[in-house]
Tab-separated table of C-alpha atoms and ligand atoms in Angstrom:
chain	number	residue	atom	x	y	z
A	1	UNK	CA	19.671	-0.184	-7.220
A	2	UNK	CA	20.071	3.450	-7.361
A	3	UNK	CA	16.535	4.065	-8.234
A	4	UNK	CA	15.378	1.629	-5.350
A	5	UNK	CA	16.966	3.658	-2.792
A	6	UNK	CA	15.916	6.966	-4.698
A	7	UNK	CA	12.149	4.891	-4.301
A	8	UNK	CA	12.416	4.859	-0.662
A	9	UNK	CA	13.789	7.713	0.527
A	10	UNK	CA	11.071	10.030	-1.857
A	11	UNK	CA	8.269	7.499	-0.753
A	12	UNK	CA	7.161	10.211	2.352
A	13	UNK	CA	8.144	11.077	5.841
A	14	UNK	CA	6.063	7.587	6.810
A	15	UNK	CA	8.753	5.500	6.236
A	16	UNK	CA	11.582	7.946	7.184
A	17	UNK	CA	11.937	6.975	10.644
A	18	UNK	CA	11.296	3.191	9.749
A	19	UNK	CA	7.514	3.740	10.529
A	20	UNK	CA	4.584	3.392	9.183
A	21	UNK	CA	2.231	5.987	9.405
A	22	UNK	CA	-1.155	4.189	10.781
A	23	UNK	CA	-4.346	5.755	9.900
A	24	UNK	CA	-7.693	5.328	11.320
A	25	UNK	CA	-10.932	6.453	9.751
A	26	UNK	CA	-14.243	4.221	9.850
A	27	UNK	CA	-15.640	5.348	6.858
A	28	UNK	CA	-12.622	3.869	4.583
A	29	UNK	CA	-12.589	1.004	7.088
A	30	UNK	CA	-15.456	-0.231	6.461
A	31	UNK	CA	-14.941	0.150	2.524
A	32	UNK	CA	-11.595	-2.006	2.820
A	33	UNK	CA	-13.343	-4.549	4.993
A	34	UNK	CA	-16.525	-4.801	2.562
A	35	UNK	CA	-13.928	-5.037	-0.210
A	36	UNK	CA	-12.056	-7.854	1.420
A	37	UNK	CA	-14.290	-10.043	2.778
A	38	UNK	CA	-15.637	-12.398	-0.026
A	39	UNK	CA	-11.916	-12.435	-1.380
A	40	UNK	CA	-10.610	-13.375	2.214
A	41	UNK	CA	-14.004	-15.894	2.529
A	42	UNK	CA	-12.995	-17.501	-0.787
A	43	UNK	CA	-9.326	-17.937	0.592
A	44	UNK	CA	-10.231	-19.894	3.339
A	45	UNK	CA	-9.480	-17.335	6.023
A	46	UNK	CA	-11.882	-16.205	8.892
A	47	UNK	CA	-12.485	-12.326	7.547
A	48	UNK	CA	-12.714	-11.376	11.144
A	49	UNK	CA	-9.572	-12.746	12.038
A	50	UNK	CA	-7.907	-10.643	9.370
A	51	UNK	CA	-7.123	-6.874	10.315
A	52	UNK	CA	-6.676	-4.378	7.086
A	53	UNK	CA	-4.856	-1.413	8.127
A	54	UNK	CA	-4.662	2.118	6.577
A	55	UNK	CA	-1.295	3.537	5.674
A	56	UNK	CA	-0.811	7.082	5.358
A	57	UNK	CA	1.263	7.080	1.764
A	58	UNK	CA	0.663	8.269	-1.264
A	59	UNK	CA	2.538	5.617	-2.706
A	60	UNK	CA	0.723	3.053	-4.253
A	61	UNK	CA	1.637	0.167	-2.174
A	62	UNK	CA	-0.326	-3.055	-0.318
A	63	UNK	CA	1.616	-5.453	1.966
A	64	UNK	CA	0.919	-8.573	4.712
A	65	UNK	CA	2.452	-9.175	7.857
A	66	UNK	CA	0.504	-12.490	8.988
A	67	UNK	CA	-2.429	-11.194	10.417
A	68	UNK	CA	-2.998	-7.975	8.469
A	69	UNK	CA	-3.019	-6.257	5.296
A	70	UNK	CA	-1.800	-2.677	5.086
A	71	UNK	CA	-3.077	-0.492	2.724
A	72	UNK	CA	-1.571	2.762	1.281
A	73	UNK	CA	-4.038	5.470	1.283
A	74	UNK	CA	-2.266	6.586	-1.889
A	75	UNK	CA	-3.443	2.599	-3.614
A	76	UNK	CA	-6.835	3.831	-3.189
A	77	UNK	CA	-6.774	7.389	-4.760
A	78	UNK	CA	-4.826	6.118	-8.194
A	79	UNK	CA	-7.580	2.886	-8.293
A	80	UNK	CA	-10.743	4.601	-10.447
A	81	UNK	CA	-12.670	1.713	-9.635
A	82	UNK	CA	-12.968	-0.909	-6.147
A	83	UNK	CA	-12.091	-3.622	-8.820
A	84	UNK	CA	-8.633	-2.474	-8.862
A	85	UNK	CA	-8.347	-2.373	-4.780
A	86	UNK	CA	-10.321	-5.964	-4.332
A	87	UNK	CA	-7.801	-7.270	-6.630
A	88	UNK	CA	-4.769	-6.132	-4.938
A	89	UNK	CA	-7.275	-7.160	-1.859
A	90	UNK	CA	-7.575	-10.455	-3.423
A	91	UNK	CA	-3.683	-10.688	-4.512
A	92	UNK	CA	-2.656	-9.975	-0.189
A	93	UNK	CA	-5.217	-12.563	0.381
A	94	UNK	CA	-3.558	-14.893	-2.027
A	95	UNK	CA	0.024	-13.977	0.482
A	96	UNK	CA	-1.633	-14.629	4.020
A	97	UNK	CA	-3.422	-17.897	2.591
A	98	UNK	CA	-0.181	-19.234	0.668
A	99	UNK	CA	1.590	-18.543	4.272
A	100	UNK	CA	4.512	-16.228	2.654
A	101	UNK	CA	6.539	-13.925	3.655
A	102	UNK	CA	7.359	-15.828	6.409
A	103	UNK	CA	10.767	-14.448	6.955
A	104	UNK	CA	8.651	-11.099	7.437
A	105	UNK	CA	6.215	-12.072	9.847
A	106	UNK	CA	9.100	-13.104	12.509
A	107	UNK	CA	11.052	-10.052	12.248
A	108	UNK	CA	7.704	-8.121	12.739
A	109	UNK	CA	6.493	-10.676	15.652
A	110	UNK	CA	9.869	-9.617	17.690
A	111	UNK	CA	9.257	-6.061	17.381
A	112	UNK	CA	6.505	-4.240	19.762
A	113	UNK	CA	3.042	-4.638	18.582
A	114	UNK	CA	1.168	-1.641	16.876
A	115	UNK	CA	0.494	1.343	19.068
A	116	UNK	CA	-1.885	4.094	18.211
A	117	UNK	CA	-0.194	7.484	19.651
A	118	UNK	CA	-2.217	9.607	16.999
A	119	UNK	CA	-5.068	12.060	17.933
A	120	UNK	CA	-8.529	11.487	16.187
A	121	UNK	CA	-10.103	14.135	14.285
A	122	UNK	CA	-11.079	17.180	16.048
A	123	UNK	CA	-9.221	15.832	19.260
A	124	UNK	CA	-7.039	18.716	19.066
A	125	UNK	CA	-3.488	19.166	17.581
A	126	UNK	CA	-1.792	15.559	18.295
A	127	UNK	CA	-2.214	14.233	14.713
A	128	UNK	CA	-1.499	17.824	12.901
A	129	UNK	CA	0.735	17.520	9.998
A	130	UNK	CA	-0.300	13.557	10.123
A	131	UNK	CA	-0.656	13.637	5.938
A	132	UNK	CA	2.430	12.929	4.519
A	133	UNK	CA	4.138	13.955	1.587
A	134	UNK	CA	1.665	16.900	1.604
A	135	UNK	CA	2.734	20.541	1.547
A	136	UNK	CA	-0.834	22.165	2.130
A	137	UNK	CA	-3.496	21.066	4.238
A	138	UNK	CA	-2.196	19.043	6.400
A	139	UNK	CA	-2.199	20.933	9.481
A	140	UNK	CA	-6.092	20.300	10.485
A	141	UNK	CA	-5.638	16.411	11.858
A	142	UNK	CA	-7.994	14.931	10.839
A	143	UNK	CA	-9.871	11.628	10.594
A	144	UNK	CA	-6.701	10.222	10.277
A	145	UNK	CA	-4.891	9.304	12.609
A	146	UNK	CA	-0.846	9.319	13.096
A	147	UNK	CA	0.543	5.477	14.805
A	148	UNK	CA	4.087	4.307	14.956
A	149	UNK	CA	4.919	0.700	14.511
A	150	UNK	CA	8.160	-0.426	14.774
A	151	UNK	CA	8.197	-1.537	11.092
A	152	UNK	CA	11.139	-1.426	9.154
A	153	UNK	CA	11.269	-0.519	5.464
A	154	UNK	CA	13.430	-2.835	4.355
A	155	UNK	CA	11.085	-5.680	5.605
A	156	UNK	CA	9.104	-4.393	3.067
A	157	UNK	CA	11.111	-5.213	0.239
A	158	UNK	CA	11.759	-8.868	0.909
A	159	UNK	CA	9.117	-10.081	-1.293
A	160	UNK	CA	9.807	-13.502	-3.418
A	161	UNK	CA	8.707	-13.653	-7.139
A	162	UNK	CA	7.521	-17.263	-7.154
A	163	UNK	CA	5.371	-15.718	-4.394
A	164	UNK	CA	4.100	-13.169	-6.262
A	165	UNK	CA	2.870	-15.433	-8.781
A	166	UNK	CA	1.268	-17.931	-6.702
A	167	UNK	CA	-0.427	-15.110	-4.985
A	168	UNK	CA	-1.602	-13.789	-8.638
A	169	UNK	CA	-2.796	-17.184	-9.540
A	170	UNK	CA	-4.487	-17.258	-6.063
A	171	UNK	CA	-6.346	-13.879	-6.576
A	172	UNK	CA	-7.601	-15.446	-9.795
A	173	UNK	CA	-9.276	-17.977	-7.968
A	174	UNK	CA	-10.623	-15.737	-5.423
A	175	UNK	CA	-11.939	-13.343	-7.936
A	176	UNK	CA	-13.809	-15.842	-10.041
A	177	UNK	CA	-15.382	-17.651	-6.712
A	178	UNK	CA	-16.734	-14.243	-5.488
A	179	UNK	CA	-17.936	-13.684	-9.255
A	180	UNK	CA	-15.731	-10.070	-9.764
A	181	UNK	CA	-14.130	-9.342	-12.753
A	182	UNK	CA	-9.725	-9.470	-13.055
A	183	UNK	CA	-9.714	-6.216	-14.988
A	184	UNK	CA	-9.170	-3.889	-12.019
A	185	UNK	CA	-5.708	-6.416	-11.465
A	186	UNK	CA	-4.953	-6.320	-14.464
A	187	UNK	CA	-5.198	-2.435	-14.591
A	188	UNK	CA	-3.249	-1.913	-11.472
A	189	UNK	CA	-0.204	-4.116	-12.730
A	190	UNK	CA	-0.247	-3.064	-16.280
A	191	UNK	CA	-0.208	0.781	-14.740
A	192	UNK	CA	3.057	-0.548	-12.819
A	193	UNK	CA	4.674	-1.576	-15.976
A	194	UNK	CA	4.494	1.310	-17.725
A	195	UNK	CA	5.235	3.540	-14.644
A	196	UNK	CA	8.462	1.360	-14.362
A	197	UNK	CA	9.429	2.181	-17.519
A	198	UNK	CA	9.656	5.840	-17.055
A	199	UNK	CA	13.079	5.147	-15.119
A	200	UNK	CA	13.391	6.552	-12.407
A	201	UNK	CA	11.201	9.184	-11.825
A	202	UNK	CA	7.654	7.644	-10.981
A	203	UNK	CA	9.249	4.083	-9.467
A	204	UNK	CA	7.048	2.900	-6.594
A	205	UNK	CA	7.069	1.086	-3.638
A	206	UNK	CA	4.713	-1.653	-4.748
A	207	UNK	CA	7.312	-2.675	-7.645
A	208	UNK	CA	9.884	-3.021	-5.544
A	209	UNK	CA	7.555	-5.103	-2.760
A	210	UNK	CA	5.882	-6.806	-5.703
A	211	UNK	CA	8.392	-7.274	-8.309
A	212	UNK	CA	7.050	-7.357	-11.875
A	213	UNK	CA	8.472	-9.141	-14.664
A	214	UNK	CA	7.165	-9.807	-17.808
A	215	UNK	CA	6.297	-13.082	-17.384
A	216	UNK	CA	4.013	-12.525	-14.474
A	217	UNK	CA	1.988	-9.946	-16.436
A	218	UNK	CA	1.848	-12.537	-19.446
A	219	UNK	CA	0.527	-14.709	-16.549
A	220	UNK	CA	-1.746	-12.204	-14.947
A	221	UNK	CA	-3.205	-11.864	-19.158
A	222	UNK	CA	-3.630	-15.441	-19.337
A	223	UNK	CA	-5.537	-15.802	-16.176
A	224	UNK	CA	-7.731	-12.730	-17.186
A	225	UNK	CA	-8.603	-14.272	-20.568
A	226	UNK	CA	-9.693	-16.964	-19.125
A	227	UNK	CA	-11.987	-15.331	-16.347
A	228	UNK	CA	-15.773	-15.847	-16.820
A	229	UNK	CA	-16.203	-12.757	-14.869
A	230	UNK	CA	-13.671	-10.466	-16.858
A	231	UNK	CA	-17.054	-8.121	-17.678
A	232	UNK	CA	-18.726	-8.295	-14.519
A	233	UNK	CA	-18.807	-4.365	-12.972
A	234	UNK	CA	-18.810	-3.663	-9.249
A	235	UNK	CA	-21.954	-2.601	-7.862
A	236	UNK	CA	-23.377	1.786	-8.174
A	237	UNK	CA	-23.427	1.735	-4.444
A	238	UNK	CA	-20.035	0.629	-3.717
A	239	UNK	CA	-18.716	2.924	-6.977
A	240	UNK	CA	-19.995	5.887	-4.814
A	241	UNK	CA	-18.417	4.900	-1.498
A	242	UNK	CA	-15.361	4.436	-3.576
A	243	UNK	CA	-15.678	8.179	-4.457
A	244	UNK	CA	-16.662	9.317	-1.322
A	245	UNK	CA	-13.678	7.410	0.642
A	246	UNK	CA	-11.148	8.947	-2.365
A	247	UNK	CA	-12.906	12.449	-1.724
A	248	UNK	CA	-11.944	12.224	1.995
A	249	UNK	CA	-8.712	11.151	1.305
A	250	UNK	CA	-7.881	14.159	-1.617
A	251	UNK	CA	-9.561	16.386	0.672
A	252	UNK	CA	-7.188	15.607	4.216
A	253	UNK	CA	-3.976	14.958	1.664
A	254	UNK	CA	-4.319	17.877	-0.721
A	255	UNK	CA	-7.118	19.887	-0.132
A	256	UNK	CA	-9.635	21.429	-2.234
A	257	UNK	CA	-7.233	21.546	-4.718
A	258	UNK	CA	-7.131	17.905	-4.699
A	259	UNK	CA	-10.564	17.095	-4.569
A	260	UNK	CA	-11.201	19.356	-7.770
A	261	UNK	CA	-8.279	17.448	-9.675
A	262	UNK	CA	-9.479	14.348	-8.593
A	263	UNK	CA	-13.005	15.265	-9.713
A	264	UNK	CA	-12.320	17.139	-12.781
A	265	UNK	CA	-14.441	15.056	-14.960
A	266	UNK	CA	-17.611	14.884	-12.068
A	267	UNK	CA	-17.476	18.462	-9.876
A	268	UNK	CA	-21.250	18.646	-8.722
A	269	UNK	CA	-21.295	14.808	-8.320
A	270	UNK	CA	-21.760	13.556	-4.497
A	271	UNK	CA	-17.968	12.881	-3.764
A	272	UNK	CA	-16.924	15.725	-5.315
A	273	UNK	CA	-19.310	18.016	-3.052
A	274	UNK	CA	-18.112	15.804	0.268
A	275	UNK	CA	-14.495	16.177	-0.298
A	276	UNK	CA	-15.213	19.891	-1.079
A	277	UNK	CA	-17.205	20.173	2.226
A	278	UNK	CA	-14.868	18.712	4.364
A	279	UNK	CA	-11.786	20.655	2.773
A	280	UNK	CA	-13.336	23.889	3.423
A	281	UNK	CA	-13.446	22.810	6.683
A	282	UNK	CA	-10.197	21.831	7.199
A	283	UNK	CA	-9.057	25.113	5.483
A	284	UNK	CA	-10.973	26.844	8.708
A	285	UNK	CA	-14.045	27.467	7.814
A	286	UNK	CA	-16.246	25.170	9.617
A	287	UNK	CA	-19.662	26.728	9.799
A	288	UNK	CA	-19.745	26.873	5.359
A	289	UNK	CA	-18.522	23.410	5.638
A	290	UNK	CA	-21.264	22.635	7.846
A	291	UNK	CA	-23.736	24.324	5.455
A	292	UNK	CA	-22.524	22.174	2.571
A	293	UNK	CA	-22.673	19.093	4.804
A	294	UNK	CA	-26.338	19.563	5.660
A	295	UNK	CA	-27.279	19.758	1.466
A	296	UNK	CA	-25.493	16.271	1.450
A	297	UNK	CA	-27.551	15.198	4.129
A	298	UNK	CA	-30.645	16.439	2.913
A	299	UNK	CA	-29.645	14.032	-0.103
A	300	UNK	CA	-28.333	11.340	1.676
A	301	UNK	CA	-29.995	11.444	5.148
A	302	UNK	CA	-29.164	7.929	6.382
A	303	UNK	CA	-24.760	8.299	5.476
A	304	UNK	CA	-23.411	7.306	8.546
A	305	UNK	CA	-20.084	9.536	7.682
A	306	UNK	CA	-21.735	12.287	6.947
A	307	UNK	CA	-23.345	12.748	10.334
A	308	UNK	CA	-20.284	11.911	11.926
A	309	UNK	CA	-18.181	14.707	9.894
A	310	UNK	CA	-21.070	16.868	11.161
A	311	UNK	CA	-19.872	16.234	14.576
A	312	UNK	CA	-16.934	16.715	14.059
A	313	UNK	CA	-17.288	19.834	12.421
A	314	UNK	CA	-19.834	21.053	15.130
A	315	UNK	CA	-17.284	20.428	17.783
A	316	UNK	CA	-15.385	22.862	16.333
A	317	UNK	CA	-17.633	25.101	16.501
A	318	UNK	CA	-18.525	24.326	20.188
A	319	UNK	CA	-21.813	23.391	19.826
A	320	UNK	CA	-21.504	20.348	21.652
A	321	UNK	CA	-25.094	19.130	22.490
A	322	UNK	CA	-25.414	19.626	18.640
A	323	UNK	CA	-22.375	17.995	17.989
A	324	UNK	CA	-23.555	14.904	20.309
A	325	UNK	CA	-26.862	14.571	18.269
A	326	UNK	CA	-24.867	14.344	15.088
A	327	UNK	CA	-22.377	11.513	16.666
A	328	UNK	CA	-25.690	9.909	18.034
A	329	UNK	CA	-27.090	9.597	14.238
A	330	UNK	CA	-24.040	8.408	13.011
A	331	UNK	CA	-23.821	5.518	15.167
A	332	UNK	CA	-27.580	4.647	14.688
A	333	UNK	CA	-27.068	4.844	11.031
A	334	UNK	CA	-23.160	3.272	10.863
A	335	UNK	CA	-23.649	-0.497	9.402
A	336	UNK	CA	-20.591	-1.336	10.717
A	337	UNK	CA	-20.989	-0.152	14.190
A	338	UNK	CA	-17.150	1.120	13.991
A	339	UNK	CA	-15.627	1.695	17.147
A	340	UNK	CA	-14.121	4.889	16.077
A	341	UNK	CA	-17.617	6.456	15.970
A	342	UNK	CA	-18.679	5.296	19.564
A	343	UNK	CA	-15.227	6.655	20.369
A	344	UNK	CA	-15.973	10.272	19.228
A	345	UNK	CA	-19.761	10.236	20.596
A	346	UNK	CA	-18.309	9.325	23.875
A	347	UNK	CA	-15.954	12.359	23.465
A	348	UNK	CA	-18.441	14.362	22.545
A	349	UNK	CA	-20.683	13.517	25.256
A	350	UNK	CA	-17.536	14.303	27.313
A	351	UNK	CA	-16.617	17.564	26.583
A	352	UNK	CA	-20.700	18.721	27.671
A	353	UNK	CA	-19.365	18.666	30.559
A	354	UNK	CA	-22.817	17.475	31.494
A	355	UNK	CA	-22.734	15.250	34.708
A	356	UNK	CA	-25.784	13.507	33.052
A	357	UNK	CA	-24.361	12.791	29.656
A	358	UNK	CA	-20.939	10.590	31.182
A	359	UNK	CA	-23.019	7.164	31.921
A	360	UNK	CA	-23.461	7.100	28.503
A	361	UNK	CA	-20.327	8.261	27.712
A	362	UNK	CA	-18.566	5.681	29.709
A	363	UNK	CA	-20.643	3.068	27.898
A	364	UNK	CA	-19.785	4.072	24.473
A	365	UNK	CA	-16.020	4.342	25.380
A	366	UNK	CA	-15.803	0.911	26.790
A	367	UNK	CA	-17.415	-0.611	24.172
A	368	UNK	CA	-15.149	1.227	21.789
A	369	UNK	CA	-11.596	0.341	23.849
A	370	UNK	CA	-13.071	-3.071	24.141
A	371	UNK	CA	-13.662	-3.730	20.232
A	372	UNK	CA	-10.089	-1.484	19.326
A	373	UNK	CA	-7.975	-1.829	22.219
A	374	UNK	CA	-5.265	0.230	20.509
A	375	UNK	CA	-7.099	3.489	20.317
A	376	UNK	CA	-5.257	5.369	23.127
A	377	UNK	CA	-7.322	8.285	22.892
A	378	UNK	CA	-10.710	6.287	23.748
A	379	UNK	CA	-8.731	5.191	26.653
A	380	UNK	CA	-8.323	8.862	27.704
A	381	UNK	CA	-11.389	9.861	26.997
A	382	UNK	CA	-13.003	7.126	29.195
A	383	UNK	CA	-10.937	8.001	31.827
A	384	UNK	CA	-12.321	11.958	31.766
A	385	UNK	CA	-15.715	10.420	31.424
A	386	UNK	CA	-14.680	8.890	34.928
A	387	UNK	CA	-13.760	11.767	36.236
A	388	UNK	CA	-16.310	13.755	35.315
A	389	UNK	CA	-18.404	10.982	37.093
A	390	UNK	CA	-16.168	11.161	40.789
A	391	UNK	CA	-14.913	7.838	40.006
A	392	UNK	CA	-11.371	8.615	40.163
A	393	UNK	CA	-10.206	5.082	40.809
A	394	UNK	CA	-11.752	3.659	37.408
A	395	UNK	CA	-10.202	6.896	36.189
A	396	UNK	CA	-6.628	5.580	37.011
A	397	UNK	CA	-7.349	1.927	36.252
A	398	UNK	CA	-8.468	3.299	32.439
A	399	UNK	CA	-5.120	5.642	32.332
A	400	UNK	CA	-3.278	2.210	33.921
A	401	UNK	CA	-4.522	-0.114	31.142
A	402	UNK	CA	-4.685	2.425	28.032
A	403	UNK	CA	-0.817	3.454	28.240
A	404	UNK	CA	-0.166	-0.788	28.896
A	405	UNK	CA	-2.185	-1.195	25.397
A	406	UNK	CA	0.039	1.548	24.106
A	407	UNK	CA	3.507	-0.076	25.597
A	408	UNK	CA	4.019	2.980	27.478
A	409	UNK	CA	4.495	0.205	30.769
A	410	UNK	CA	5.857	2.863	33.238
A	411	UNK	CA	3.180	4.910	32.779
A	412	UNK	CA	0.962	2.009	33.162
A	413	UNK	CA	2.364	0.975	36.211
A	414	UNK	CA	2.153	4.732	37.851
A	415	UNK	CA	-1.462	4.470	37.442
A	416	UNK	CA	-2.413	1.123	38.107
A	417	UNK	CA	-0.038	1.742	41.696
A	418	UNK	CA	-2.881	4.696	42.360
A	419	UNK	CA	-5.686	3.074	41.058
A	420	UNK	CA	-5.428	0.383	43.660
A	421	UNK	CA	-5.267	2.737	46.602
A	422	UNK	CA	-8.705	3.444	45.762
A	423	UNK	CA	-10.152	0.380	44.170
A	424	UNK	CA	-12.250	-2.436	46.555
A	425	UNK	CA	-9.414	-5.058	47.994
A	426	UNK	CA	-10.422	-8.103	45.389
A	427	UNK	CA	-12.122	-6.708	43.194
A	428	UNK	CA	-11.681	-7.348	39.474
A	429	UNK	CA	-10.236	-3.739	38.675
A	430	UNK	CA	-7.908	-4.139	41.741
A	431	UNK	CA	-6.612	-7.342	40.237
A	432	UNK	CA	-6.136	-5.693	36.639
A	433	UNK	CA	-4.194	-2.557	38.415
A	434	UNK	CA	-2.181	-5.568	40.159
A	435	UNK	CA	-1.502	-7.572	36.857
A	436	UNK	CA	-0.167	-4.576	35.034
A	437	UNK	CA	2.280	-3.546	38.290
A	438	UNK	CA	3.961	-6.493	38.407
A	439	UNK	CA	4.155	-7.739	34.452
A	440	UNK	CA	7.607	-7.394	33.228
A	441	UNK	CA	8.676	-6.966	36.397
B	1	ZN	ZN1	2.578	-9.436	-3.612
């Protein structure tokens, strides 16, 4: 008992407050939602229906609330290869189809919904110090991105072992309809064991959520043997955006220092050179960071994230035109067509200051608010881009709805009250500005 407490209170400022620390970062994603879907396909459950959410922990840890499945940033530094995070994927998936953790999902459906109050990278100093359990290199922001949802630790922790077990036997089945191999499970629960048995000092939040008794690992061994795929390997490409997304993450949690450690055996590979670039920028020196970025672009011309760190890099720099081009190629190039990206192409677009440059700023932004209505600072940004345009009634409306998203409902209502001065008697923005005045009223 002692050492469960001991767990959670070392397990970072994230859960101190009885938070969890939301991240947001296209790039990883995209990874988690590659990862997941064939797993979440084979479980019967609409992929796009299921949200995977980043947690900013360095404690290995994975958990479902219903509808989504957090993810500890720290889960996917340890894991070496994706195997090991698309079987914890696949293990979740196993929870959300088997309908557990029911006792979970009320107490989360009676508190407020997720709100993003974080600042995106380069959007100034709203998410500094967002990393947690990180005494360096913290202070730059970053492409993370701080949120606070009312979630209680100790909801956590109320795992069931027969569930655990059903949603091990259920990952099997996932694994071996999508054709990937159990050894990455395997590797991530057998690495719990022996953790565990160090007493004490390296206990984890994902034993305690995912208690882990012998006879599940016998279980987890049995199910592995019997895998057709046991030897099947995941993919080069997806080994490299592995790398890449762990490079980002060693590079915004620990630095360069972090990114060389996690690298030791690989320093000139691609990751290694990424993370490097983007912790010498976060260590202040922007325009060598943007001089190793451009080598990895000269390699890799068509990586979405690359261009888009450029931006970000370049807006630090203030060369904003630049730093709008770079945004530009990154959304032309991003798969995925994240949200996030439109979001910071819209900023960047924004702070031009270019009259010219905010009809396509507003277009970006809406369609970024309108695919991730919780990222506040889109919401903000649009409204600039509105104002930079003279339109300071859609500028309201935007404040009016972004800070309802957020729960912040007095705000809302100050701004909806002055958005309908101004907007058309009838029209659909006045009714919005009306709907948010009088809900909850
Ligand atoms: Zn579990």
């Amino acid at each position: 008992m002692f050492a469960m407490l001991l767990a959670v209170s070392m397990s970072a400022p994230a859960h101190s407050q009885g938070r969890v620390a939301v991240v947001r970062d296209a790039e990883i994603e995209t990874l988690l939602k590659d990862y997941a879907k064939p797993v979440l396909q084979a479980a019967g459950l609409k992929a796009n229906r299921v949200e995977i959410v980043l947690v900013n922990d360095r404690s290995f840890n994975a958990f479902v609330d219903g509808q989504r499945i957090f993810m500890n940033t720290g889960a996917l530094m340890a894991a070496e290869v994706p195997n090991e995070i698309i079987g914890v994927l696949a293990h979740e998936a196993g929870h959300l189809a088997g309908g557990h953790q029911q006792r979970m999902r009320e107490q989360i459906a009676a508190a407020r919904t997720m709100t993003i109050v974080g600042g995106l990278l380069g959007a100034g100093a709203i998410a500094a110090g967002s990393i947690s359990g990180n005494s360096g290199s913290s202070r730059a922001g970053g492409a993370l991105i701080t949120a606070a949802p009312g979630l209680a630790q100790r909801n956590l922790l109320s795992y069931r072992r027969s569930e655990e077990m059903n949603a091990d036997q259920a990952a099997a089945r996932y694994l071996n309809a999508t054709g990937q191999s159990m050894q990455g499970m395997l590797t991530t629960f057998e690495r719990f064991s022996r953790s565990l048995s160090l007493a004490g000092v390296q206990v984890d939040q994902y034993q305690i959520s995912h208690p882990l008794p012998r006879e599940r690992i016998a279980l987890l061994e049995e199910l592995a043997r019997k895998s057709r795929h046991f030897d099947a390997r995941d993919p080069a490409h997806l080994i490299q955006r592995h790398n890449l997304a762990r490079a980002k993450i060693a590079a915004y949690s620990g630095g360069a220092q972090a990114v060389a450690r996690l690298f030791s055996d690989d320093r000139g590979s691609l990751a290694a050179r990424y993370g490097d670039a983007i912790a010498t920028d976060l260590s202040g020196s922007s325009a060598a960071s943007l001089t190793k970025l451009d080598a990895l672009i000269r390699e890799q011309p068509k990586n979405p994230y690359f261009h888009e760190f450029r931006g970000e890099v370049l807006l630090k720099l203030r060369r904003n035109d630049e730093a709008v081009k770079a945004f530009r190629n990154a959304v032309a190039l991003d798969p995925a067509k994240s949200p996030l990206i439109r979001a910071r192409l819209g900023f960047a677009l924004v702070t031009t200051g270019n009259p010219g440059n905010m009809g396509r700023a507003i277009d970006e932004l809406r369609a970024a608010v309108q695919a991730d209505p919780d990222n506040f600072n889109a919401y903000r940004t649009l409204s600039q881009a509105y104002g930079f345009a003279g339109d300071i009634a859609n500028a309201e409306l935007v404040m009016a709805e972004g800070n309802f998203r957020a729960g912040n409902t007095r705000e809302a209502k100050v701004f909806a009250a002055r958005a309908l001065q101004k907007l058309p008697k009838g029209s659909p923005g006045a009714i919005r500005a009306n709907d948010i005045l009088t809900i909850g009223n």
